[in-house]
Amino acid sequence: MKRRDFLTAAGAGVAASTAVAMPAIAQSAPEVKWRCTSSFPKSLDTIYGAAELMSKTVAEATDGKFQIQVFAAGEIVPGLQALDATQNKTVEMCHSASYYYVGKDPTFGLGTAIPFSLNTRQTNAWFLYGNGLTLLNDFYKKYGVSMLPGGNTGGQMGGWFRKEIKTVADLQGLKMRIAGMGGQVMAKLGVVPQQLAGGDIYPALEKGTIDAAEWVGPYDDERLGLYKVAQYYYYPGWWEGCAALNFFFNLEELEKLPKSYRAALTAACARANESMLASYDAKNPIAIQSLVKSGTQLRRYPNDVLDAAYKAAHSLYDEISAKNPEFKKIWEDVKVFRNNGYLWWQIVEFTYDDYMVRARARG
Amino acid sequence: MKRRDFLTAAGAGVAASTAVAMPAIAQSAPEVKWRCTSSFPKSLDTIYGAAELMSKTVAEATDGKFQIQVFAAGEIVPGLQALDATQNKTVEMCHSASYYYVGKDPTFGLGTAIPFSLNTRQTNAWFLYGNGLTLLNDFYKKYGVSMLPGGNTGGQMGGWFRKEIKTVADLQGLKMRIAGMGGQVMAKLGVVPQQLAGGDIYPALEKGTIDAAEWVGPYDDERLGLYKVAQYYYYPGWWEGCAALNFFFNLEELEKLPKSYRAALTAACARANESMLASYDAKNPIAIQSLVKSGTQLRRYPNDVLDAAYKAAHSLYDEISAKNPEFKKIWEDVKVFRNNGYLWWQIVEFTYDDYMVRARARG
């Protein structure tokens, strides 16, 4: 299995033919300025910081010749228009989450997270050494963009509830802030999904306009203060066994880059991808303890909720697949990777973690 | 928590002062040739390939100006002399495993793996956003080198046995190919550890010169053919909940690099670090199924073996700590990170994986 070299392979021909018309020095180190619009506010510092690390790394590796300026959501376009802005060349690239665009096509969900899918390491493996990036970039081509992994939150929490959930029946009629396919599955379980921006969650939960809300995980959720207005914090976030963020590049702009800048960009994205996960994995263990000290009650989703959600998710995938061959093709590939992946995962990783979790509990 | 910028921070002053004496163009893009000796043979293609990916990325990002040639174990120096060769400037850098050098100082073990320590994601988090790289690089300074993560195998298997191990007593007098601290802990359990190079394991196991052997995991073990000469394949490899490979750089050579080359090198190492793990995570699920089809019997280590090993490992750490303040200082830091890490791990990651493992089994 060979690692896929997406950025270095794409458009190599274009750069080579351009080089003929330009002096060697100008070709190897032209001044290039790009703009990267983020779908995220600066307050989501771990996610936003990954785009900044990408930008800083590219600038340093090219002696300041290739500058990518990062803009927070709303500075150029609203967060959820980052992909469109990249497609229409308002910006050359963006840092976003593919699943924000499931309204265009549910296939976008597969680039970030869909319920009961791959965990974090499996997702990176599928992207880089499975068929992930090949299949997804074939799909993204229709939107004039290509994608590289842009960080991962790791497994997310399952949201804040003002009342305990003891069975599926307790979900009936609950108004919950939850987006995308997680929301569609929750709707099949009786929840009324609500779409709210991050800053609007706290007041809505405080006033009781909504009964529950999911955001990210301990570190980001603590900063939103959600523990002050909802006591029960559920896990696992079965709709986001991990959430892969994405760098999207306008294909034509990408092809204009000298080969060395594309290589620097590819490496910088890999560094950002690795860094975001490591950062969350260092911050969340501290934040969860701080939340519990503030009175947060941790609750595991009851088995009947998990089972009902698993069934509802897979029936949703069947419904989508019946109408959308592109989704079907990629989802079938994910399923094979998931089956093989979890067969292996249960052997070493799971038994090692199982032992270590118990050893810690014994003290 | 700020990401540590080891290579870009180190020696920035030296590069700046050098720049004064050189024309701008020469400073920004001098021809630099480095040699990287690997501790591994090319046959360990996933590990060896990470050094090649690092080299390729650096070359591409610098327009071929900074070339790092990778040499397999034995081509310049034997695999276990890679660190010494880097220290004494035979080469500028190496790709190795810190724990190969526990004979110099057991503190080296903490840079790769010691029994019952952090899992893969926790290790990366400790390196990059915990105190890991700061503490380790402070220690490595005595050897004239600094380190960046150079890939990870993920959790390893617990080795091949010709007879079943049903209790600690079954380990008495067994000759097992197992190196480093895992071997020291096994010795406390009655095993007679043997040191053998990869290529010598198969014939020794075939002839019965040894009774058991550990290597890496399904993908690499299958290629060595160990399943043909030992039937029982144990898990988890409790002495390597993960194994971090390492890039070591001669400090003086590193400081001579222009800032942009250091940045390209840092990003290329991050890319290699991410890539090796993803590659193993894609290959091992296939290889484990192939091994089982060939008649391999999977066995989980009995609880009494795991408990005895856990106790023996921690008493070994106490013994070392009593004599070695540097080991003690770093191990104490790892322990805090491990306790916080597993407290969090058991909440989302573990329960999500638990559910997914069971869902897969149900079909």
PDB file of N, CA and C in Angstrom, chain B residues 178-251:
ATOM      1  N   ILE B 178      13.141 -11.235  23.322  1.00  0.00           N
ATOM      2  CA  ILE B 178      12.489  -9.986  23.707  1.00  0.00           C
ATOM      3  C   ILE B 178      13.551  -9.057  24.267  1.00  0.00           C
ATOM      4  N   ALA B 179      13.535  -7.817  23.797  1.00  0.00           N
ATOM      5  CA  ALA B 179      14.622  -6.886  24.128  1.00  0.00           C
ATOM      6  C   ALA B 179      14.187  -5.884  25.182  1.00  0.00           C
ATOM      7  N   GLY B 180      15.136  -5.106  25.634  1.00  0.00           N
ATOM      8  CA  GLY B 180      14.884  -3.922  26.455  1.00  0.00           C
ATOM      9  C   GLY B 180      14.166  -4.192  27.760  1.00  0.00           C
ATOM     10  N   MET B 181      13.348  -3.226  28.158  1.00  0.00           N
ATOM     11  CA  MET B 181      12.683  -3.308  29.460  1.00  0.00           C
ATOM     12  C   MET B 181      11.617  -4.382  29.497  1.00  0.00           C
ATOM     13  N   GLY B 182      10.994  -4.665  28.335  1.00  0.00           N
ATOM     14  CA  GLY B 182      10.057  -5.778  28.277  1.00  0.00           C
ATOM     15  C   GLY B 182      10.757  -7.055  28.702  1.00  0.00           C
ATOM     16  N   GLY B 183      11.987  -7.240  28.227  1.00  0.00           N
ATOM     17  CA  GLY B 183      12.786  -8.401  28.608  1.00  0.00           C
ATOM     18  C   GLY B 183      13.123  -8.411  30.094  1.00  0.00           C
ATOM     19  N   GLN B 184      13.438  -7.230  30.642  1.00  0.00           N
ATOM     20  CA  GLN B 184      13.750  -7.163  32.077  1.00  0.00           C
ATOM     21  C   GLN B 184      12.541  -7.548  32.930  1.00  0.00           C
ATOM     22  N   VAL B 185      11.364  -7.112  32.484  1.00  0.00           N
ATOM     23  CA  VAL B 185      10.151  -7.458  33.234  1.00  0.00           C
ATOM     24  C   VAL B 185       9.850  -8.943  33.062  1.00  0.00           C
ATOM     25  N   MET B 186       9.975  -9.461  31.842  1.00  0.00           N
ATOM     26  CA  MET B 186       9.768 -10.887  31.602  1.00  0.00           C
ATOM     27  C   MET B 186      10.724 -11.719  32.473  1.00  0.00           C
ATOM     28  N   ALA B 187      11.965 -11.229  32.633  1.00  0.00           N
ATOM     29  CA  ALA B 187      12.939 -11.951  33.467  1.00  0.00           C
ATOM     30  C   ALA B 187      12.448 -12.063  34.905  1.00  0.00           C
ATOM     31  N   LYS B 188      11.793 -11.016  35.402  1.00  0.00           N
ATOM     32  CA  LYS B 188      11.236 -11.063  36.763  1.00  0.00           C
ATOM     33  C   LYS B 188      10.123 -12.108  36.853  1.00  0.00           C
ATOM     34  N   LEU B 189       9.549 -12.476  35.697  1.00  0.00           N
ATOM     35  CA  LEU B 189       8.473 -13.478  35.674  1.00  0.00           C
ATOM     36  C   LEU B 189       9.015 -14.876  35.349  1.00  0.00           C
ATOM     37  N   GLY B 190      10.339 -15.005  35.259  1.00  0.00           N
ATOM     38  CA  GLY B 190      10.919 -16.329  35.054  1.00  0.00           C
ATOM     39  C   GLY B 190      11.393 -16.631  33.648  1.00  0.00           C
ATOM     40  N   VAL B 191      11.132 -15.703  32.717  1.00  0.00           N
ATOM     41  CA  VAL B 191      11.564 -15.891  31.323  1.00  0.00           C
ATOM     42  C   VAL B 191      13.070 -15.639  31.214  1.00  0.00           C
ATOM     43  N   VAL B 192      13.714 -16.321  30.288  1.00  0.00           N
ATOM     44  CA  VAL B 192      15.124 -16.051  29.997  1.00  0.00           C
ATOM     45  C   VAL B 192      15.175 -15.264  28.690  1.00  0.00           C
ATOM     46  N   PRO B 193      15.318 -13.933  28.786  1.00  0.00           N
ATOM     47  CA  PRO B 193      15.264 -13.115  27.562  1.00  0.00           C
ATOM     48  C   PRO B 193      16.473 -13.348  26.671  1.00  0.00           C
ATOM     49  N   GLN B 194      16.229 -13.361  25.361  1.00  0.00           N
ATOM     50  CA  GLN B 194      17.276 -13.551  24.368  1.00  0.00           C
ATOM     51  C   GLN B 194      17.300 -12.332  23.448  1.00  0.00           C
ATOM     52  N   GLN B 195      18.511 -11.929  23.056  1.00  0.00           N
ATOM     53  CA  GLN B 195      18.638 -10.824  22.100  1.00  0.00           C
ATOM     54  C   GLN B 195      18.974 -11.419  20.736  1.00  0.00           C
ATOM     55  N   LEU B 196      18.103 -11.226  19.780  1.00  0.00           N
ATOM     56  CA  LEU B 196      18.353 -11.739  18.424  1.00  0.00           C
ATOM     57  C   LEU B 196      17.930 -10.690  17.409  1.00  0.00           C
ATOM     58  N   ALA B 197      18.700 -10.530  16.356  1.00  0.00           N
ATOM     59  CA  ALA B 197      18.283  -9.654  15.256  1.00  0.00           C
ATOM     60  C   ALA B 197      17.091 -10.279  14.538  1.00  0.00           C
ATOM     61  N   GLY B 198      16.320  -9.444  13.846  1.00  0.00           N
ATOM     62  CA  GLY B 198      15.104  -9.896  13.176  1.00  0.00           C
ATOM     63  C   GLY B 198      15.295 -11.148  12.329  1.00  0.00           C
ATOM     64  N   GLY B 199      16.348 -11.154  11.531  1.00  0.00           N
ATOM     65  CA  GLY B 199      16.569 -12.254  10.604  1.00  0.00           C
ATOM     66  C   GLY B 199      16.910 -13.570  11.279  1.00  0.00           C
ATOM     67  N   ASP B 200      17.341 -13.505  12.550  1.00  0.00           N
ATOM     68  CA  ASP B 200      17.731 -14.725  13.269  1.00  0.00           C
ATOM     69  C   ASP B 200      16.580 -15.361  14.039  1.00  0.00           C
ATOM     70  N   ILE B 201      15.444 -14.680  14.090  1.00  0.00           N
ATOM     71  CA  ILE B 201      14.346 -15.175  14.924  1.00  0.00           C
ATOM     72  C   ILE B 201      13.755 -16.465  14.353  1.00  0.00           C
ATOM     73  N   TYR B 202      13.461 -16.465  13.047  1.00  0.00           N
ATOM     74  CA  TYR B 202      12.798 -17.615  12.430  1.00  0.00           C
ATOM     75  C   TYR B 202      13.578 -18.915  12.640  1.00  0.00           C
ATOM     76  N   PRO B 203      14.870 -18.971  12.268  1.00  0.00           N
ATOM     77  CA  PRO B 203      15.604 -20.235  12.463  1.00  0.00           C
ATOM     78  C   PRO B 203      15.702 -20.654  13.937  1.00  0.00           C
ATOM     79  N   ALA B 204      15.855 -19.684  14.829  1.00  0.00           N
ATOM     80  CA  ALA B 204      15.968 -20.021  16.260  1.00  0.00           C
ATOM     81  C   ALA B 204      14.666 -20.618  16.785  1.00  0.00           C
ATOM     82  N   LEU B 205      13.558 -20.073  16.323  1.00  0.00           N
ATOM     83  CA  LEU B 205      12.251 -20.561  16.749  1.00  0.00           C
ATOM     84  C   LEU B 205      11.976 -21.927  16.103  1.00  0.00           C
ATOM     85  N   GLU B 206      12.414 -22.081  14.862  1.00  0.00           N
ATOM     86  CA  GLU B 206      12.203 -23.334  14.145  1.00  0.00           C
ATOM     87  C   GLU B 206      12.969 -24.478  14.819  1.00  0.00           C
ATOM     88  N   LYS B 207      14.231 -24.190  15.162  1.00  0.00           N
ATOM     89  CA  LYS B 207      15.067 -25.230  15.783  1.00  0.00           C
ATOM     90  C   LYS B 207      14.720 -25.474  17.240  1.00  0.00           C
ATOM     91  N   GLY B 208      13.950 -24.562  17.826  1.00  0.00           N
ATOM     92  CA  GLY B 208      13.647 -24.702  19.251  1.00  0.00           C
ATOM     93  C   GLY B 208      14.752 -24.155  20.143  1.00  0.00           C
ATOM     94  N   THR B 209      15.714 -23.412  19.559  1.00  0.00           N
ATOM     95  CA  THR B 209      16.723 -22.725  20.374  1.00  0.00           C
ATOM     96  C   THR B 209      16.044 -21.712  21.287  1.00  0.00           C
ATOM     97  N   ILE B 210      14.945 -21.138  20.800  1.00  0.00           N
ATOM     98  CA  ILE B 210      14.109 -20.295  21.655  1.00  0.00           C
ATOM     99  C   ILE B 210      12.682 -20.853  21.613  1.00  0.00           C
ATOM    100  N   ASP B 211      11.901 -20.504  22.655  1.00  0.00           N
ATOM    101  CA  ASP B 211      10.531 -21.018  22.771  1.00  0.00           C
ATOM    102  C   ASP B 211       9.492 -19.989  22.341  1.00  0.00           C
ATOM    103  N   ALA B 212       9.929 -18.740  22.286  1.00  0.00           N
ATOM    104  CA  ALA B 212       8.982 -17.665  21.990  1.00  0.00           C
ATOM    105  C   ALA B 212       9.748 -16.464  21.458  1.00  0.00           C
ATOM    106  N   ALA B 213       9.031 -15.579  20.768  1.00  0.00           N
ATOM    107  CA  ALA B 213       9.683 -14.399  20.201  1.00  0.00           C
ATOM    108  C   ALA B 213       8.657 -13.308  19.957  1.00  0.00           C
ATOM    109  N   GLU B 214       9.070 -12.096  20.236  1.00  0.00           N
ATOM    110  CA  GLU B 214       8.208 -10.971  19.853  1.00  0.00           C
ATOM    111  C   GLU B 214       8.942 -10.156  18.816  1.00  0.00           C
ATOM    112  N   TRP B 215       8.158  -9.578  17.879  1.00  0.00           N
ATOM    113  CA  TRP B 215       8.751  -8.738  16.848  1.00  0.00           C
ATOM    114  C   TRP B 215       7.962  -7.443  16.809  1.00  0.00           C
ATOM    115  N   VAL B 216       6.991  -7.286  15.964  1.00  0.00           N
ATOM    116  CA  VAL B 216       6.256  -6.015  15.918  1.00  0.00           C
ATOM    117  C   VAL B 216       4.754  -6.284  16.007  1.00  0.00           C
ATOM    118  N   GLY B 217       4.157  -6.560  14.868  1.00  0.00           N
ATOM    119  CA  GLY B 217       2.713  -6.798  14.810  1.00  0.00           C
ATOM    120  C   GLY B 217       2.429  -7.619  13.571  1.00  0.00           C
ATOM    121  N   PRO B 218       1.142  -7.855  13.282  1.00  0.00           N
ATOM    122  CA  PRO B 218       0.770  -8.781  12.218  1.00  0.00           C
ATOM    123  C   PRO B 218       1.480  -8.548  10.886  1.00  0.00           C
ATOM    124  N   TYR B 219       1.527  -7.304  10.431  1.00  0.00           N
ATOM    125  CA  TYR B 219       2.088  -7.050   9.099  1.00  0.00           C
ATOM    126  C   TYR B 219       3.561  -7.456   9.022  1.00  0.00           C
ATOM    127  N   ASP B 220       4.374  -6.994   9.974  1.00  0.00           N
ATOM    128  CA  ASP B 220       5.805  -7.317   9.932  1.00  0.00           C
ATOM    129  C   ASP B 220       6.064  -8.770  10.328  1.00  0.00           C
ATOM    130  N   ASP B 221       5.297  -9.269  11.280  1.00  0.00           N
ATOM    131  CA  ASP B 221       5.506 -10.643  11.741  1.00  0.00           C
ATOM    132  C   ASP B 221       5.183 -11.655  10.651  1.00  0.00           C
ATOM    133  N   GLU B 222       4.143 -11.363   9.877  1.00  0.00           N
ATOM    134  CA  GLU B 222       3.778 -12.276   8.789  1.00  0.00           C
ATOM    135  C   GLU B 222       4.916 -12.375   7.780  1.00  0.00           C
ATOM    136  N   ARG B 223       5.558 -11.248   7.513  1.00  0.00           N
ATOM    137  CA  ARG B 223       6.651 -11.240   6.541  1.00  0.00           C
ATOM    138  C   ARG B 223       7.860 -12.027   7.031  1.00  0.00           C
ATOM    139  N   LEU B 224       8.053 -12.078   8.357  1.00  0.00           N
ATOM    140  CA  LEU B 224       9.142 -12.906   8.894  1.00  0.00           C
ATOM    141  C   LEU B 224       8.778 -14.386   8.883  1.00  0.00           C
ATOM    142  N   GLY B 225       7.488 -14.690   8.666  1.00  0.00           N
ATOM    143  CA  GLY B 225       7.047 -16.086   8.580  1.00  0.00           C
ATOM    144  C   GLY B 225       6.922 -16.791   9.926  1.00  0.00           C
ATOM    145  N   LEU B 226       6.862 -16.020  11.012  1.00  0.00           N
ATOM    146  CA  LEU B 226       6.890 -16.639  12.352  1.00  0.00           C
ATOM    147  C   LEU B 226       5.716 -17.587  12.596  1.00  0.00           C
ATOM    148  N   TYR B 227       4.601 -17.355  11.908  1.00  0.00           N
ATOM    149  CA  TYR B 227       3.421 -18.216  12.086  1.00  0.00           C
ATOM    150  C   TYR B 227       3.676 -19.655  11.646  1.00  0.00           C
ATOM    151  N   LYS B 228       4.740 -19.850  10.864  1.00  0.00           N
ATOM    152  CA  LYS B 228       5.038 -21.213  10.409  1.00  0.00           C
ATOM    153  C   LYS B 228       5.750 -22.036  11.473  1.00  0.00           C
ATOM    154  N   VAL B 229       6.344 -21.359  12.456  1.00  0.00           N
ATOM    155  CA  VAL B 229       7.143 -22.086  13.450  1.00  0.00           C
ATOM    156  C   VAL B 229       6.657 -21.897  14.885  1.00  0.00           C
ATOM    157  N   ALA B 230       5.583 -21.153  15.076  1.00  0.00           N
ATOM    158  CA  ALA B 230       4.973 -21.006  16.406  1.00  0.00           C
ATOM    159  C   ALA B 230       3.499 -20.723  16.184  1.00  0.00           C
ATOM    160  N   GLN B 231       2.661 -21.405  16.947  1.00  0.00           N
ATOM    161  CA  GLN B 231       1.240 -21.363  16.630  1.00  0.00           C
ATOM    162  C   GLN B 231       0.479 -20.280  17.392  1.00  0.00           C
ATOM    163  N   TYR B 232       0.931 -20.016  18.624  1.00  0.00           N
ATOM    164  CA  TYR B 232       0.137 -19.150  19.502  1.00  0.00           C
ATOM    165  C   TYR B 232       0.651 -17.715  19.459  1.00  0.00           C
ATOM    166  N   TYR B 233      -0.283 -16.816  19.150  1.00  0.00           N
ATOM    167  CA  TYR B 233       0.080 -15.405  18.957  1.00  0.00           C
ATOM    168  C   TYR B 233      -0.650 -14.616  20.043  1.00  0.00           C
ATOM    169  N   TYR B 234       0.141 -14.081  20.986  1.00  0.00           N
ATOM    170  CA  TYR B 234      -0.449 -13.451  22.174  1.00  0.00           C
ATOM    171  C   TYR B 234      -0.646 -11.948  22.037  1.00  0.00           C
ATOM    172  N   TYR B 235      -1.604 -11.446  22.793  1.00  0.00           N
ATOM    173  CA  TYR B 235      -1.887 -10.001  22.855  1.00  0.00           C
ATOM    174  C   TYR B 235      -2.415  -9.659  24.227  1.00  0.00           C
ATOM    175  N   PRO B 236      -2.371  -8.399  24.644  1.00  0.00           N
ATOM    176  CA  PRO B 236      -1.671  -7.309  23.967  1.00  0.00           C
ATOM    177  C   PRO B 236      -0.183  -7.322  24.313  1.00  0.00           C
ATOM    178  N   GLY B 237       0.622  -6.652  23.500  1.00  0.00           N
ATOM    179  CA  GLY B 237       2.041  -6.486  23.806  1.00  0.00           C
ATOM    180  C   GLY B 237       2.178  -5.425  24.891  1.00  0.00           C
ATOM    181  N   TRP B 238       2.024  -5.893  26.140  1.00  0.00           N
ATOM    182  CA  TRP B 238       1.934  -4.935  27.268  1.00  0.00           C
ATOM    183  C   TRP B 238       3.228  -4.143  27.465  1.00  0.00           C
ATOM    184  N   TRP B 239       4.329  -4.579  26.860  1.00  0.00           N
ATOM    185  CA  TRP B 239       5.568  -3.800  26.972  1.00  0.00           C
ATOM    186  C   TRP B 239       5.670  -2.734  25.883  1.00  0.00           C
ATOM    187  N   GLU B 240       4.729  -2.754  24.954  1.00  0.00           N
ATOM    188  CA  GLU B 240       4.701  -1.739  23.905  1.00  0.00           C
ATOM    189  C   GLU B 240       3.264  -1.379  23.556  1.00  0.00           C
ATOM    190  N   GLY B 241       2.596  -0.688  24.506  1.00  0.00           N
ATOM    191  CA  GLY B 241       1.243  -0.186  24.238  1.00  0.00           C
ATOM    192  C   GLY B 241       1.265   0.691  22.994  1.00  0.00           C
ATOM    193  N   CYS B 242       2.423   1.199  22.698  1.00  0.00           N
ATOM    194  CA  CYS B 242       2.766   1.746  21.391  1.00  0.00           C
ATOM    195  C   CYS B 242       4.280   1.807  21.354  1.00  0.00           C
ATOM    196  N   ALA B 243       4.855   1.976  20.176  1.00  0.00           N
ATOM    197  CA  ALA B 243       6.295   2.171  20.088  1.00  0.00           C
ATOM    198  C   ALA B 243       6.564   3.367  19.193  1.00  0.00           C
ATOM    199  N   ALA B 244       7.067   4.423  19.806  1.00  0.00           N
ATOM    200  CA  ALA B 244       7.391   5.637  19.056  1.00  0.00           C
ATOM    201  C   ALA B 244       8.786   5.498  18.476  1.00  0.00           C
ATOM    202  N   LEU B 245       8.892   5.635  17.166  1.00  0.00           N
ATOM    203  CA  LEU B 245      10.203   5.752  16.544  1.00  0.00           C
ATOM    204  C   LEU B 245      10.651   7.202  16.668  1.00  0.00           C
ATOM    205  N   ASN B 246      11.940   7.427  16.394  1.00  0.00           N
ATOM    206  CA  ASN B 246      12.487   8.766  16.640  1.00  0.00           C
ATOM    207  C   ASN B 246      13.459   9.205  15.553  1.00  0.00           C
ATOM    208  N   PHE B 247      13.381  10.470  15.211  1.00  0.00           N
ATOM    209  CA  PHE B 247      14.449  11.101  14.428  1.00  0.00           C
ATOM    210  C   PHE B 247      15.358  11.829  15.416  1.00  0.00           C
ATOM    211  N   PHE B 248      16.654  11.481  15.389  1.00  0.00           N
ATOM    212  CA  PHE B 248      17.634  12.184  16.214  1.00  0.00           C
ATOM    213  C   PHE B 248      18.521  13.030  15.304  1.00  0.00           C
ATOM    214  N   PHE B 249      18.806  14.241  15.744  1.00  0.00           N
ATOM    215  CA  PHE B 249      19.629  15.175  14.970  1.00  0.00           C
ATOM    216  C   PHE B 249      20.853  15.569  15.768  1.00  0.00           C
ATOM    217  N   ASN B 250      22.000  15.570  15.112  1.00  0.00           N
ATOM    218  CA  ASN B 250      23.168  16.134  15.777  1.00  0.00           C
ATOM    219  C   ASN B 250      22.903  17.630  16.005  1.00  0.00           C
ATOM    220  N   LEU B 251      23.030  18.059  17.246  1.00  0.00           N
ATOM    221  CA  LEU B 251      22.639  19.428  17.600  1.00  0.00           C
ATOM    222  C   LEU B 251      23.438  20.484  16.846  1.00  0.00           C
TER     223      LEU B 251
END
